[in-house]
Short mmCIF file of N, CA and C in Angstrom, two decimals:
data_model
loop_
_atom_site.label_atom_id
_atom_site.label_comp_id
_atom_site.label_asym_id
_atom_site.label_seq_id
_atom_site.Cartn_x
_atom_site.Cartn_y
_atom_site.Cartn_z
N PHE B 11 29.55 -36.24 7.38
CA PHE B 11 28.90 -35.46 6.36
C PHE B 11 28.93 -33.98 6.71
N PRO B 12 29.22 -33.12 5.73
CA PRO B 12 29.19 -31.69 6.04
C PRO B 12 27.76 -31.21 6.25
N VAL B 13 27.59 -30.32 7.19
CA VAL B 13 26.27 -29.76 7.48
C VAL B 13 26.08 -28.53 6.60
N THR B 14 24.97 -28.51 5.87
CA THR B 14 24.65 -27.35 5.04
C THR B 14 23.66 -26.49 5.77
N ILE B 15 24.00 -25.24 5.91
CA ILE B 15 23.10 -24.31 6.57
C ILE B 15 22.50 -23.44 5.48
N THR B 16 21.22 -23.65 5.24
CA THR B 16 20.54 -22.89 4.20
C THR B 16 19.47 -22.03 4.84
N PRO B 17 19.66 -20.70 4.85
CA PRO B 17 18.65 -19.82 5.43
C PRO B 17 17.36 -19.85 4.61
N ALA B 18 16.28 -19.53 5.28
CA ALA B 18 14.99 -19.45 4.60
C ALA B 18 14.99 -18.29 3.61
N THR B 19 14.30 -18.47 2.51
CA THR B 19 14.10 -17.39 1.54
C THR B 19 12.61 -17.09 1.48
N ALA B 20 12.26 -16.00 0.82
CA ALA B 20 10.86 -15.59 0.82
C ALA B 20 10.45 -15.00 -0.51
N LYS B 21 9.18 -15.19 -0.81
CA LYS B 21 8.55 -14.52 -1.95
C LYS B 21 7.53 -13.55 -1.34
N ILE B 22 7.59 -12.30 -1.78
CA ILE B 22 6.69 -11.27 -1.26
C ILE B 22 5.69 -10.91 -2.33
N SER B 23 4.43 -10.78 -1.94
CA SER B 23 3.40 -10.32 -2.88
C SER B 23 2.60 -9.21 -2.22
N TYR B 24 1.94 -8.44 -3.06
CA TYR B 24 1.20 -7.26 -2.61
C TYR B 24 -0.24 -7.36 -3.09
N ALA B 25 -1.18 -6.86 -2.26
CA ALA B 25 -2.59 -6.87 -2.64
C ALA B 25 -2.79 -6.09 -3.93
N GLN B 26 -1.96 -5.09 -4.17
CA GLN B 26 -1.97 -4.32 -5.41
C GLN B 26 -0.61 -3.67 -5.57
N ASN B 27 -0.26 -3.37 -6.80
CA ASN B 27 1.00 -2.72 -7.11
C ASN B 27 0.85 -2.15 -8.51
N PRO B 28 0.83 -0.85 -8.70
CA PRO B 28 1.19 0.21 -7.77
C PRO B 28 0.06 0.56 -6.82
N VAL B 29 0.39 1.41 -5.85
CA VAL B 29 -0.57 1.89 -4.86
C VAL B 29 -0.51 3.41 -4.82
N ARG B 30 -1.46 4.01 -4.10
CA ARG B 30 -1.51 5.46 -3.92
C ARG B 30 -1.54 5.78 -2.43
N LYS B 31 -1.22 7.04 -2.09
CA LYS B 31 -1.31 7.49 -0.71
C LYS B 31 -2.71 7.18 -0.19
N GLY B 32 -2.78 6.60 1.01
CA GLY B 32 -4.06 6.28 1.62
C GLY B 32 -4.54 4.86 1.37
N ASP B 33 -3.97 4.18 0.37
CA ASP B 33 -4.38 2.79 0.12
C ASP B 33 -3.98 1.91 1.29
N SER B 34 -4.81 0.90 1.58
CA SER B 34 -4.45 -0.14 2.53
C SER B 34 -3.83 -1.27 1.73
N LEU B 35 -2.59 -1.57 2.00
CA LEU B 35 -1.84 -2.56 1.24
C LEU B 35 -1.57 -3.78 2.10
N LEU B 36 -1.96 -4.94 1.61
CA LEU B 36 -1.65 -6.20 2.28
C LEU B 36 -0.35 -6.74 1.68
N ILE B 37 0.68 -6.85 2.53
CA ILE B 37 1.96 -7.41 2.11
C ILE B 37 1.99 -8.84 2.63
N THR B 38 2.19 -9.80 1.73
CA THR B 38 2.22 -11.22 2.11
C THR B 38 3.62 -11.76 1.86
N VAL B 39 4.17 -12.44 2.86
CA VAL B 39 5.49 -13.05 2.76
C VAL B 39 5.32 -14.56 2.88
N LYS B 40 5.75 -15.27 1.83
CA LYS B 40 5.69 -16.74 1.84
C LYS B 40 7.12 -17.27 1.87
N PHE B 41 7.45 -17.91 3.00
CA PHE B 41 8.78 -18.48 3.15
C PHE B 41 8.83 -19.86 2.51
N ASN B 42 10.01 -20.29 2.13
CA ASN B 42 10.16 -21.60 1.49
C ASN B 42 10.23 -22.74 2.51
N GLU B 43 10.20 -22.39 3.78
CA GLU B 43 10.18 -23.42 4.84
C GLU B 43 9.53 -22.84 6.09
N LYS B 44 9.24 -23.71 7.06
CA LYS B 44 8.59 -23.27 8.30
C LYS B 44 9.49 -22.33 9.07
N MET B 45 8.85 -21.33 9.69
CA MET B 45 9.59 -20.34 10.47
C MET B 45 9.40 -20.61 11.96
N ALA B 46 10.43 -20.28 12.74
CA ALA B 46 10.36 -20.43 14.20
C ALA B 46 9.41 -19.37 14.77
N VAL B 47 8.84 -19.66 15.92
CA VAL B 47 7.92 -18.73 16.57
C VAL B 47 8.64 -17.48 17.05
N SER B 48 9.91 -17.65 17.50
CA SER B 48 10.66 -16.51 18.01
C SER B 48 12.05 -16.52 17.39
N PRO B 49 12.56 -15.40 16.95
CA PRO B 49 11.90 -14.10 16.91
C PRO B 49 10.87 -14.05 15.79
N VAL B 50 9.85 -13.23 15.99
CA VAL B 50 8.80 -13.06 14.98
C VAL B 50 9.44 -12.45 13.73
N PRO B 51 9.18 -13.01 12.55
CA PRO B 51 9.71 -12.39 11.33
C PRO B 51 9.24 -10.94 11.22
N GLN B 52 10.16 -10.09 10.83
CA GLN B 52 9.88 -8.66 10.69
C GLN B 52 10.29 -8.18 9.31
N LEU B 53 9.74 -6.99 8.95
CA LEU B 53 10.15 -6.37 7.70
C LEU B 53 10.46 -4.90 7.91
N ASN B 54 11.20 -4.36 6.96
CA ASN B 54 11.53 -2.94 6.90
C ASN B 54 11.06 -2.40 5.57
N LEU B 55 10.61 -1.16 5.56
CA LEU B 55 10.32 -0.45 4.32
C LEU B 55 11.32 0.69 4.21
N THR B 56 11.91 0.85 3.04
CA THR B 56 12.83 1.95 2.79
C THR B 56 12.50 2.57 1.43
N GLY B 57 12.99 3.75 1.21
CA GLY B 57 12.72 4.44 -0.05
C GLY B 57 11.71 5.54 0.17
N GLN B 58 10.68 5.59 -0.68
CA GLN B 58 9.65 6.63 -0.61
C GLN B 58 8.95 6.64 0.75
N ASN B 59 8.75 5.50 1.37
CA ASN B 59 8.16 5.37 2.70
C ASN B 59 9.09 4.51 3.53
N THR B 60 9.13 4.79 4.84
CA THR B 60 10.02 4.01 5.70
C THR B 60 9.26 3.45 6.90
N LEU B 61 9.68 2.30 7.31
CA LEU B 61 9.12 1.63 8.47
C LEU B 61 10.18 0.64 8.93
N ALA B 62 10.52 0.67 10.21
CA ALA B 62 11.62 -0.17 10.70
C ALA B 62 11.14 -1.30 11.59
N ASN B 63 11.69 -2.48 11.35
CA ASN B 63 11.53 -3.65 12.22
C ASN B 63 10.09 -3.84 12.71
N THR B 64 9.20 -4.09 11.77
CA THR B 64 7.78 -4.26 12.07
C THR B 64 7.41 -5.73 12.01
N ASN B 65 6.76 -6.22 13.07
CA ASN B 65 6.38 -7.63 13.14
C ASN B 65 5.38 -7.99 12.06
N LEU B 66 5.58 -9.16 11.46
CA LEU B 66 4.61 -9.73 10.53
C LEU B 66 3.61 -10.54 11.34
N THR B 67 2.41 -10.73 10.81
CA THR B 67 1.38 -11.53 11.46
C THR B 67 1.38 -12.93 10.85
N LYS B 68 1.47 -13.94 11.71
CA LYS B 68 1.52 -15.32 11.23
C LYS B 68 0.15 -15.78 10.75
N VAL B 69 0.11 -16.29 9.52
CA VAL B 69 -1.10 -16.90 8.96
C VAL B 69 -1.00 -18.41 9.14
N ASN B 70 0.17 -18.96 8.81
CA ASN B 70 0.48 -20.37 9.06
C ASN B 70 2.00 -20.48 9.19
N ASP B 71 2.57 -21.68 9.23
CA ASP B 71 4.00 -21.85 9.49
C ASP B 71 4.91 -21.21 8.45
N THR B 72 4.40 -21.00 7.22
CA THR B 72 5.25 -20.45 6.15
C THR B 72 4.73 -19.13 5.58
N THR B 73 3.55 -18.68 5.99
CA THR B 73 2.97 -17.47 5.42
C THR B 73 2.71 -16.44 6.51
N TYR B 74 3.16 -15.23 6.25
CA TYR B 74 3.00 -14.10 7.17
C TYR B 74 2.48 -12.90 6.38
N THR B 75 1.76 -12.01 7.07
CA THR B 75 1.21 -10.84 6.39
C THR B 75 1.44 -9.58 7.22
N PHE B 76 1.25 -8.44 6.54
CA PHE B 76 1.30 -7.14 7.21
C PHE B 76 0.39 -6.19 6.45
N TRP B 77 -0.57 -5.56 7.17
CA TRP B 77 -1.44 -4.52 6.59
C TRP B 77 -0.77 -3.19 6.82
N TRP B 78 -0.66 -2.39 5.76
CA TRP B 78 0.00 -1.09 5.88
C TRP B 78 -0.77 -0.05 5.08
N VAL B 79 -1.00 1.11 5.67
CA VAL B 79 -1.64 2.22 4.97
C VAL B 79 -0.54 3.10 4.39
N VAL B 80 -0.56 3.28 3.08
CA VAL B 80 0.48 4.03 2.37
C VAL B 80 0.47 5.48 2.85
N GLU B 81 1.63 5.94 3.31
CA GLU B 81 1.73 7.27 3.92
C GLU B 81 1.94 8.39 2.93
N LYS B 82 2.76 8.16 1.90
CA LYS B 82 3.02 9.22 0.92
C LYS B 82 3.34 8.59 -0.42
N GLY B 83 3.34 9.43 -1.46
CA GLY B 83 3.45 8.87 -2.79
C GLY B 83 4.61 9.35 -3.61
N ASN B 84 4.72 8.72 -4.77
CA ASN B 84 5.65 9.05 -5.84
C ASN B 84 7.02 8.42 -5.71
N GLY B 85 7.08 7.11 -5.83
CA GLY B 85 8.36 6.44 -5.87
C GLY B 85 8.30 4.99 -5.43
N ALA B 86 9.45 4.38 -5.45
CA ALA B 86 9.56 2.97 -5.08
C ALA B 86 9.73 2.83 -3.57
N VAL B 87 9.13 1.76 -3.04
CA VAL B 87 9.31 1.38 -1.64
C VAL B 87 9.93 -0.01 -1.65
N ASN B 88 11.08 -0.14 -1.02
CA ASN B 88 11.77 -1.42 -0.95
C ASN B 88 11.34 -2.15 0.32
N VAL B 89 11.13 -3.45 0.19
CA VAL B 89 10.72 -4.28 1.32
C VAL B 89 11.87 -5.24 1.61
N ASN B 90 12.39 -5.18 2.84
CA ASN B 90 13.45 -6.07 3.26
C ASN B 90 13.00 -6.83 4.50
N LEU B 91 13.33 -8.10 4.54
CA LEU B 91 13.05 -8.89 5.73
C LEU B 91 14.13 -8.57 6.75
N ALA B 92 13.74 -8.31 7.99
CA ALA B 92 14.68 -7.83 8.99
C ALA B 92 15.09 -8.89 9.99
N THR B 93 14.13 -9.65 10.51
CA THR B 93 14.40 -10.61 11.58
C THR B 93 13.58 -11.86 11.34
N GLY B 94 14.06 -12.96 11.84
CA GLY B 94 13.33 -14.22 11.77
C GLY B 94 14.30 -15.38 11.58
N LYS B 95 13.87 -16.55 12.04
CA LYS B 95 14.68 -17.76 11.89
C LYS B 95 13.79 -18.91 11.46
N ASP B 96 14.39 -19.83 10.71
CA ASP B 96 13.66 -21.05 10.37
C ASP B 96 13.78 -22.03 11.54
N LEU B 97 13.15 -23.20 11.42
CA LEU B 97 13.15 -24.16 12.53
C LEU B 97 14.55 -24.69 12.84
N GLY B 98 15.47 -24.60 11.87
CA GLY B 98 16.85 -25.03 12.09
C GLY B 98 17.70 -23.96 12.76
N GLY B 99 17.10 -22.78 13.03
CA GLY B 99 17.83 -21.70 13.68
C GLY B 99 18.58 -20.80 12.72
N ASN B 100 18.44 -21.05 11.42
CA ASN B 100 19.10 -20.20 10.43
C ASN B 100 18.36 -18.88 10.29
N VAL B 101 19.11 -17.79 10.29
CA VAL B 101 18.52 -16.46 10.15
C VAL B 101 18.07 -16.27 8.70
N ILE B 102 16.90 -15.65 8.52
CA ILE B 102 16.37 -15.44 7.17
C ILE B 102 17.32 -14.58 6.35
N ILE B 103 17.24 -14.74 5.04
CA ILE B 103 18.00 -13.89 4.13
C ILE B 103 17.38 -12.50 4.20
N ALA B 104 18.21 -11.48 4.37
CA ALA B 104 17.73 -10.13 4.62
C ALA B 104 16.90 -9.54 3.49
N THR B 105 17.23 -9.87 2.25
CA THR B 105 16.48 -9.33 1.12
C THR B 105 15.66 -10.44 0.50
N PRO B 106 14.39 -10.19 0.21
CA PRO B 106 13.57 -11.25 -0.40
C PRO B 106 14.11 -11.63 -1.77
N THR B 107 13.87 -12.87 -2.16
CA THR B 107 14.37 -13.35 -3.43
C THR B 107 13.50 -12.90 -4.60
N GLN B 108 12.25 -12.54 -4.34
CA GLN B 108 11.36 -12.07 -5.39
C GLN B 108 10.51 -10.92 -4.88
N ASN B 109 10.14 -9.98 -5.78
CA ASN B 109 9.26 -8.85 -5.48
C ASN B 109 9.74 -7.99 -4.32
N PRO B 110 10.97 -7.48 -4.39
CA PRO B 110 11.48 -6.69 -3.27
C PRO B 110 10.96 -5.26 -3.18
N SER B 111 10.10 -4.82 -4.11
CA SER B 111 9.62 -3.44 -4.01
C SER B 111 8.24 -3.28 -4.64
N PHE B 112 7.59 -2.19 -4.27
CA PHE B 112 6.34 -1.79 -4.92
C PHE B 112 6.42 -0.31 -5.21
N THR B 113 5.52 0.17 -6.06
CA THR B 113 5.55 1.56 -6.50
C THR B 113 4.38 2.33 -5.91
N VAL B 114 4.67 3.53 -5.41
CA VAL B 114 3.63 4.43 -4.94
C VAL B 114 3.48 5.52 -6.00
N LEU B 115 2.26 5.67 -6.50
CA LEU B 115 1.99 6.68 -7.52
C LEU B 115 1.91 8.07 -6.89
N PRO B 116 2.28 9.10 -7.64
CA PRO B 116 2.19 10.45 -7.08
C PRO B 116 0.74 10.84 -6.81
N THR B 117 0.56 11.67 -5.80
CA THR B 117 -0.76 12.17 -5.48
C THR B 117 -1.02 13.40 -6.34
N VAL B 118 -2.08 13.33 -7.15
CA VAL B 118 -2.46 14.47 -7.98
C VAL B 118 -3.78 14.98 -7.41
N PHE B 119 -3.70 16.01 -6.56
CA PHE B 119 -4.89 16.54 -5.91
C PHE B 119 -5.87 17.05 -6.96
N GLY B 120 -7.11 16.62 -6.83
CA GLY B 120 -8.16 17.03 -7.75
C GLY B 120 -8.40 16.04 -8.87
N ASP B 121 -7.50 15.10 -9.11
CA ASP B 121 -7.67 14.12 -10.20
C ASP B 121 -8.44 12.91 -9.67
N ILE B 122 -9.73 13.09 -9.49
CA ILE B 122 -10.56 12.06 -8.86
C ILE B 122 -10.77 10.85 -9.76
N ASP B 123 -10.85 11.08 -11.08
CA ASP B 123 -11.08 9.95 -12.00
C ASP B 123 -9.78 9.31 -12.48
N THR B 124 -8.65 9.76 -11.98
CA THR B 124 -7.31 9.20 -12.22
C THR B 124 -6.89 9.16 -13.69
N ASN B 125 -7.30 10.16 -14.46
CA ASN B 125 -6.87 10.21 -15.86
C ASN B 125 -5.65 11.10 -16.04
N LYS B 126 -5.03 11.53 -14.93
CA LYS B 126 -3.83 12.36 -14.89
C LYS B 126 -4.09 13.80 -15.31
N LEU B 127 -5.37 14.21 -15.35
CA LEU B 127 -5.76 15.58 -15.65
C LEU B 127 -6.76 16.04 -14.61
N VAL B 128 -6.66 17.29 -14.18
CA VAL B 128 -7.65 17.87 -13.29
C VAL B 128 -8.62 18.65 -14.17
N GLN B 129 -9.86 18.14 -14.24
CA GLN B 129 -10.84 18.69 -15.17
C GLN B 129 -12.13 19.03 -14.45
N ALA B 130 -13.05 19.71 -15.17
CA ALA B 130 -14.36 20.05 -14.62
C ALA B 130 -15.11 18.78 -14.18
N TYR B 131 -14.89 17.68 -14.87
CA TYR B 131 -15.53 16.41 -14.51
C TYR B 131 -15.14 16.00 -13.09
N ASP B 132 -13.88 16.22 -12.72
CA ASP B 132 -13.43 15.90 -11.36
C ASP B 132 -14.16 16.76 -10.34
N ALA B 133 -14.39 18.04 -10.69
CA ALA B 133 -15.14 18.94 -9.80
C ALA B 133 -16.57 18.42 -9.62
N ALA B 134 -17.17 17.94 -10.71
CA ALA B 134 -18.52 17.40 -10.63
C ALA B 134 -18.56 16.17 -9.73
N LEU B 135 -17.54 15.31 -9.82
CA LEU B 135 -17.48 14.13 -8.96
C LEU B 135 -17.39 14.52 -7.49
N ALA B 136 -16.54 15.51 -7.20
CA ALA B 136 -16.38 15.98 -5.81
C ALA B 136 -17.69 16.57 -5.29
N LEU B 137 -18.36 17.36 -6.12
CA LEU B 137 -19.62 17.97 -5.70
C LEU B 137 -20.68 16.91 -5.44
N GLN B 138 -20.79 15.95 -6.33
CA GLN B 138 -21.77 14.87 -6.13
C GLN B 138 -21.47 14.10 -4.85
N TYR B 139 -20.20 13.78 -4.63
CA TYR B 139 -19.83 13.05 -3.42
C TYR B 139 -20.17 13.87 -2.17
N SER B 140 -19.93 15.20 -2.23
CA SER B 140 -20.14 16.05 -1.06
C SER B 140 -21.60 16.10 -0.62
N VAL B 141 -22.53 15.81 -1.52
CA VAL B 141 -23.95 15.81 -1.15
C VAL B 141 -24.50 14.40 -0.99
N GLY B 142 -23.61 13.41 -0.94
CA GLY B 142 -24.03 12.04 -0.64
C GLY B 142 -24.39 11.18 -1.84
N LEU B 143 -24.17 11.70 -3.06
CA LEU B 143 -24.42 10.89 -4.24
C LEU B 143 -23.21 10.02 -4.52
N ASN B 144 -23.40 8.94 -5.23
CA ASN B 144 -22.30 8.03 -5.55
C ASN B 144 -21.93 8.19 -7.02
N PRO B 145 -21.01 9.13 -7.33
CA PRO B 145 -20.69 9.41 -8.72
C PRO B 145 -19.90 8.32 -9.42
N LEU B 146 -19.25 7.44 -8.69
CA LEU B 146 -18.42 6.39 -9.29
C LEU B 146 -18.79 5.01 -8.74
N PRO B 147 -20.06 4.59 -8.86
CA PRO B 147 -20.46 3.34 -8.20
C PRO B 147 -19.76 2.10 -8.72
N THR B 148 -19.36 2.06 -9.98
CA THR B 148 -18.70 0.85 -10.48
C THR B 148 -17.20 0.88 -10.24
N MET B 149 -16.60 2.09 -10.17
CA MET B 149 -15.16 2.19 -9.95
C MET B 149 -14.80 2.14 -8.47
N ASP B 150 -15.54 2.85 -7.65
CA ASP B 150 -15.19 3.01 -6.25
C ASP B 150 -16.46 3.32 -5.47
N PRO B 151 -17.25 2.32 -5.15
CA PRO B 151 -18.52 2.58 -4.46
C PRO B 151 -18.32 3.26 -3.11
N LEU B 152 -19.35 3.99 -2.67
CA LEU B 152 -19.28 4.66 -1.37
C LEU B 152 -19.12 3.64 -0.25
N PRO B 153 -18.39 3.92 0.81
CA PRO B 153 -17.53 5.09 0.92
C PRO B 153 -16.32 4.93 0.01
N TRP B 154 -15.85 6.04 -0.53
CA TRP B 154 -14.68 6.00 -1.42
C TRP B 154 -13.45 5.49 -0.68
N SER B 155 -12.51 4.99 -1.46
CA SER B 155 -11.24 4.55 -0.87
C SER B 155 -10.50 5.75 -0.29
N ASN B 156 -9.60 5.46 0.63
CA ASN B 156 -8.84 6.53 1.30
C ASN B 156 -8.09 7.41 0.33
N TRP B 157 -7.46 6.82 -0.69
CA TRP B 157 -6.68 7.64 -1.61
C TRP B 157 -7.59 8.55 -2.42
N ARG B 158 -8.79 8.09 -2.82
CA ARG B 158 -9.69 8.95 -3.60
C ARG B 158 -10.18 10.11 -2.74
N LEU B 159 -10.48 9.84 -1.48
CA LEU B 159 -10.86 10.93 -0.56
C LEU B 159 -9.72 11.93 -0.40
N ALA B 160 -8.48 11.43 -0.35
CA ALA B 160 -7.33 12.32 -0.19
C ALA B 160 -7.17 13.25 -1.39
N VAL B 161 -7.35 12.75 -2.61
CA VAL B 161 -7.17 13.62 -3.78
C VAL B 161 -8.37 14.53 -3.99
N ALA B 162 -9.56 14.15 -3.49
CA ALA B 162 -10.75 14.98 -3.66
C ALA B 162 -10.81 16.10 -2.62
N ASN B 163 -10.24 15.88 -1.45
CA ASN B 163 -10.28 16.87 -0.37
C ASN B 163 -9.09 17.83 -0.53
N VAL B 164 -9.14 18.66 -1.58
CA VAL B 164 -7.99 19.49 -1.93
C VAL B 164 -7.70 20.59 -0.91
N ASP B 165 -8.71 21.06 -0.17
CA ASP B 165 -8.44 22.08 0.85
C ASP B 165 -8.03 21.45 2.17
N THR B 166 -8.06 20.16 2.27
CA THR B 166 -7.68 19.36 3.46
C THR B 166 -8.43 19.77 4.72
N VAL B 167 -9.61 20.35 4.56
CA VAL B 167 -10.43 20.75 5.69
C VAL B 167 -11.64 19.82 5.76
N GLY B 168 -11.81 19.13 6.87
CA GLY B 168 -12.97 18.26 7.06
C GLY B 168 -13.07 17.20 5.98
N ASN B 169 -14.29 17.03 5.46
CA ASN B 169 -14.55 16.04 4.42
C ASN B 169 -14.58 16.71 3.05
N VAL B 170 -14.82 15.92 2.01
CA VAL B 170 -14.96 16.45 0.66
C VAL B 170 -16.20 17.33 0.64
N SER B 171 -16.03 18.58 0.18
CA SER B 171 -17.12 19.54 0.24
C SER B 171 -17.28 20.28 -1.09
N ALA B 172 -18.31 21.14 -1.16
CA ALA B 172 -18.51 21.97 -2.34
C ALA B 172 -17.32 22.89 -2.56
N ASN B 173 -16.66 23.30 -1.47
CA ASN B 173 -15.47 24.14 -1.62
C ASN B 173 -14.38 23.38 -2.38
N ASP B 174 -14.21 22.09 -2.09
CA ASP B 174 -13.22 21.29 -2.82
C ASP B 174 -13.59 21.26 -4.30
N ALA B 175 -14.87 21.05 -4.59
CA ALA B 175 -15.32 21.03 -5.98
C ALA B 175 -15.02 22.36 -6.66
N SER B 176 -15.24 23.47 -5.95
CA SER B 176 -14.97 24.80 -6.47
C SER B 176 -13.48 24.98 -6.78
N LEU B 177 -12.63 24.54 -5.87
CA LEU B 177 -11.19 24.67 -6.08
C LEU B 177 -10.72 23.83 -7.27
N ILE B 178 -11.29 22.63 -7.40
CA ILE B 178 -10.93 21.77 -8.53
C ILE B 178 -11.38 22.43 -9.84
N LEU B 179 -12.58 22.97 -9.85
CA LEU B 179 -13.10 23.64 -11.04
C LEU B 179 -12.22 24.84 -11.40
N GLN B 180 -11.84 25.63 -10.42
CA GLN B 180 -10.96 26.78 -10.68
C GLN B 180 -9.63 26.33 -11.28
N HIS B 181 -9.09 25.26 -10.75
CA HIS B 181 -7.81 24.76 -11.27
C HIS B 181 -7.94 24.25 -12.69
N SER B 182 -9.08 23.65 -13.00
CA SER B 182 -9.26 23.08 -14.33
C SER B 182 -9.48 24.14 -15.41
N ALA B 183 -9.90 25.33 -14.99
CA ALA B 183 -10.22 26.38 -15.98
C ALA B 183 -8.98 26.96 -16.61
#
């Protein structure tokens, strides 16, 4: 009988898609068969953000994950499987069969409410946050997500402050 060598394939999913700079993204890889312990399955990111040959964390014999903080925005990030073998010793297929990319949204400094406009309302949100109030409790309870802090801290000095609110207000005028 002829021996068929069928490499493992994978379906990749993301905790969210699209994402923004500063978001913590959980990348989950589900293989169609059990993977060998060595070499550890790895992935690469290319495109808007890059990351080479990074080990995945084993959840079980067919599911692996990777937590990644989005470094920069505005474009597609391609996810490729780099290393790994199934129990039969077959090397994984380099490109996933489903969901090979995710989108990073552009960073719009000062657009705290994400309506794609920098307005006086955004300045008010920054000012409220700077004094410890929770201006967006249903959307993003304190502490704010990393990406919201990044767009609110327009002067990139320390934390979100009244100066950031002032700069946002000036820009909106």
